[in-house]
Each structure stands twice: as structure tokens, then as C-alpha cells.
């Protein structure tokens, strides 16, 4: 079985440079091959799109690699709809950091 992909928010990017993660957020802007997400902790994250993105809702979860400049290189994105509780999602991120064994 593959190792689970950790869920993070914008403030945890430094800890995960060079690693594959999941980040949920609200689409702030989309332009060319980049997007800006407002993460679950209200920080903004620049996402480098993979060219196959089909972002169709306000809220998404991106699986990707955290680059040395703290941008997120997209591998895959899942649309989460137009109504999503970012505060609750951030609680999941916080608990996954405190008790990672629950999420494995």
C-alpha cells in the first residue's frame, strides 16, 4: 500500500519542500498556467498548473509537489464544489499534524 499524502495548509509548505502533498483551498485567481488558492488557513498559495487542469468549482484540492520557492506544482486536482468549509478542513490539517497515525 502506498504511503498517504499529507494534507497541509499554506503555513506548512516550508516543512514539505520536495514532497508530494494535498492542499485544499478556494480559487482566488486563474491566469495562464498558474492559479492562486486561498488555503484552509487563509494564506495564499501559487499553483503551477500541469496543463491538463479542469478546475470547474470555487473550491479544489490539489495534489502536487512543494517546490523550493514554496509554490505548488500540480499533479492532479479534484473539484470540491462551490460550498466548502475551509475552517473545518483546516482542523483536519491541524489534527493530521498532531496525530499522523490516525490518517495513515
CSV table of N, CA, C and O in Angstrom, one decimal, residues 2-8 12-13 15-23 62-67 71-76 97:
chain,number,residue,atom,x,y,z
A,2,UNK,N,0.5,2.2,-0.8
A,2,UNK,CA,1.2,3.5,-0.8
A,2,UNK,C,1.1,4.3,0.4
A,2,UNK,O,0.1,4.2,1.1
A,3,UNK,N,2.1,5.1,0.7
A,3,UNK,CA,2.1,6.0,1.9
A,3,UNK,C,1.0,7.1,1.6
A,3,UNK,O,1.0,7.6,0.5
A,4,UNK,N,0.2,7.5,2.6
A,4,UNK,CA,-0.7,8.5,2.4
A,4,UNK,C,-0.1,9.9,2.1
A,4,UNK,O,1.1,10.1,2.5
A,5,UNK,N,-0.8,10.7,1.4
A,5,UNK,CA,-0.3,12.0,1.0
A,5,UNK,C,-0.7,13.0,2.1
A,5,UNK,O,-1.9,13.1,2.4
A,6,UNK,N,0.2,13.7,2.8
A,6,UNK,CA,-0.3,14.6,3.9
A,6,UNK,C,-1.0,15.8,3.4
A,6,UNK,O,-0.8,16.3,2.3
A,7,UNK,N,-2.0,16.1,4.2
A,7,UNK,CA,-2.8,17.4,3.9
A,7,UNK,C,-2.1,18.5,4.7
A,7,UNK,O,-1.8,18.4,5.8
A,8,UNK,N,-1.9,19.6,3.9
A,8,UNK,CA,-1.2,20.7,4.6
A,8,UNK,C,-2.0,22.0,4.3
A,8,UNK,O,-2.9,22.0,3.5
A,12,UNK,N,2.4,25.4,6.3
A,12,UNK,CA,3.2,24.2,6.4
A,12,UNK,C,4.1,23.9,5.2
A,12,UNK,O,4.9,22.9,5.2
A,13,UNK,N,4.1,24.7,4.2
A,13,UNK,CA,4.8,24.5,3.0
A,13,UNK,C,6.3,24.3,3.2
A,13,UNK,O,6.9,23.4,2.6
A,15,UNK,N,7.9,23.0,5.5
A,15,UNK,CA,8.2,21.7,6.1
A,15,UNK,C,8.1,20.6,5.0
A,15,UNK,O,8.7,19.5,5.2
A,16,UNK,N,7.5,20.8,3.9
A,16,UNK,CA,7.2,19.8,2.9
A,16,UNK,C,7.9,20.1,1.6
A,16,UNK,O,7.5,19.5,0.6
A,17,UNK,N,8.9,20.9,1.5
A,17,UNK,CA,9.6,21.2,0.3
A,17,UNK,C,10.1,19.9,-0.3
A,17,UNK,O,10.7,19.1,0.4
A,18,UNK,N,9.9,19.6,-1.6
A,18,UNK,CA,10.3,18.4,-2.2
A,18,UNK,C,9.4,17.2,-2.0
A,18,UNK,O,9.8,16.1,-2.5
A,19,UNK,N,8.3,17.4,-1.4
A,19,UNK,CA,7.4,16.3,-1.1
A,19,UNK,C,6.0,16.5,-1.7
A,19,UNK,O,5.6,17.6,-2.0
A,20,UNK,N,5.4,15.4,-1.9
A,20,UNK,CA,4.0,15.4,-2.5
A,20,UNK,C,3.0,15.6,-1.4
A,20,UNK,O,3.1,14.9,-0.4
A,21,UNK,N,2.1,16.5,-1.6
A,21,UNK,CA,1.1,16.9,-0.5
A,21,UNK,C,-0.3,17.0,-1.2
A,21,UNK,O,-0.4,17.0,-2.4
A,22,UNK,N,-1.3,17.3,-0.3
A,22,UNK,CA,-2.6,17.7,-0.7
A,22,UNK,C,-2.9,19.0,0.0
A,22,UNK,O,-2.6,19.2,1.1
A,23,UNK,N,-3.5,19.9,-0.8
A,23,UNK,CA,-3.8,21.2,-0.3
A,23,UNK,C,-5.2,21.6,-0.8
A,23,UNK,O,-5.4,21.7,-2.0
A,62,UNK,N,-5.7,20.2,-4.4
A,62,UNK,CA,-4.6,19.9,-5.3
A,62,UNK,C,-3.6,18.9,-4.7
A,62,UNK,O,-3.2,19.1,-3.6
A,63,UNK,N,-3.3,17.9,-5.5
A,63,UNK,CA,-2.2,17.0,-5.1
A,63,UNK,C,-1.0,17.5,-6.0
A,63,UNK,O,-1.1,17.6,-7.2
A,64,UNK,N,0.1,17.7,-5.3
A,64,UNK,CA,1.3,18.2,-6.1
A,64,UNK,C,2.5,18.2,-5.2
A,64,UNK,O,2.5,17.8,-4.0
A,65,UNK,N,3.6,18.8,-5.8
A,65,UNK,CA,4.9,18.8,-5.2
A,65,UNK,C,5.2,20.3,-4.7
A,65,UNK,O,5.0,21.2,-5.5
A,66,UNK,N,5.6,20.4,-3.5
A,66,UNK,CA,6.1,21.7,-3.0
A,66,UNK,C,7.5,22.0,-3.5
A,66,UNK,O,8.4,21.3,-3.2
A,67,UNK,N,7.6,23.1,-4.3
A,67,UNK,CA,8.9,23.5,-4.9
A,67,UNK,C,9.7,24.3,-3.8
A,67,UNK,O,9.2,24.8,-2.9
A,71,UNK,N,6.1,27.3,-4.1
A,71,UNK,CA,4.9,27.1,-5.0
A,71,UNK,C,4.5,25.6,-5.0
A,71,UNK,O,5.3,24.8,-4.5
A,72,UNK,N,3.4,25.4,-5.5
A,72,UNK,CA,2.8,24.0,-5.6
A,72,UNK,C,2.8,23.6,-7.0
A,72,UNK,O,2.0,24.3,-7.8
A,73,UNK,N,3.5,22.6,-7.4
A,73,UNK,CA,3.4,22.1,-8.8
A,73,UNK,C,2.3,21.0,-8.9
A,73,UNK,O,2.4,20.0,-8.3
A,74,UNK,N,1.3,21.3,-9.6
A,74,UNK,CA,0.1,20.5,-9.6
A,74,UNK,C,0.4,19.1,-10.3
A,74,UNK,O,0.9,19.1,-11.4
A,75,UNK,N,-0.1,18.0,-9.7
A,75,UNK,CA,-0.1,16.7,-10.4
A,75,UNK,C,-1.6,16.4,-10.8
A,75,UNK,O,-1.9,16.0,-11.9
A,76,UNK,N,-2.5,16.7,-9.8
A,76,UNK,CA,-3.9,16.3,-10.0
A,76,UNK,C,-4.7,17.3,-9.1
A,76,UNK,O,-4.3,17.6,-8.0
A,97,UNK,N,-1.5,16.8,11.6
A,97,UNK,CA,-0.1,17.1,12.0
A,97,UNK,C,0.2,16.6,13.4
A,97,UNK,O,1.2,16.1,13.8
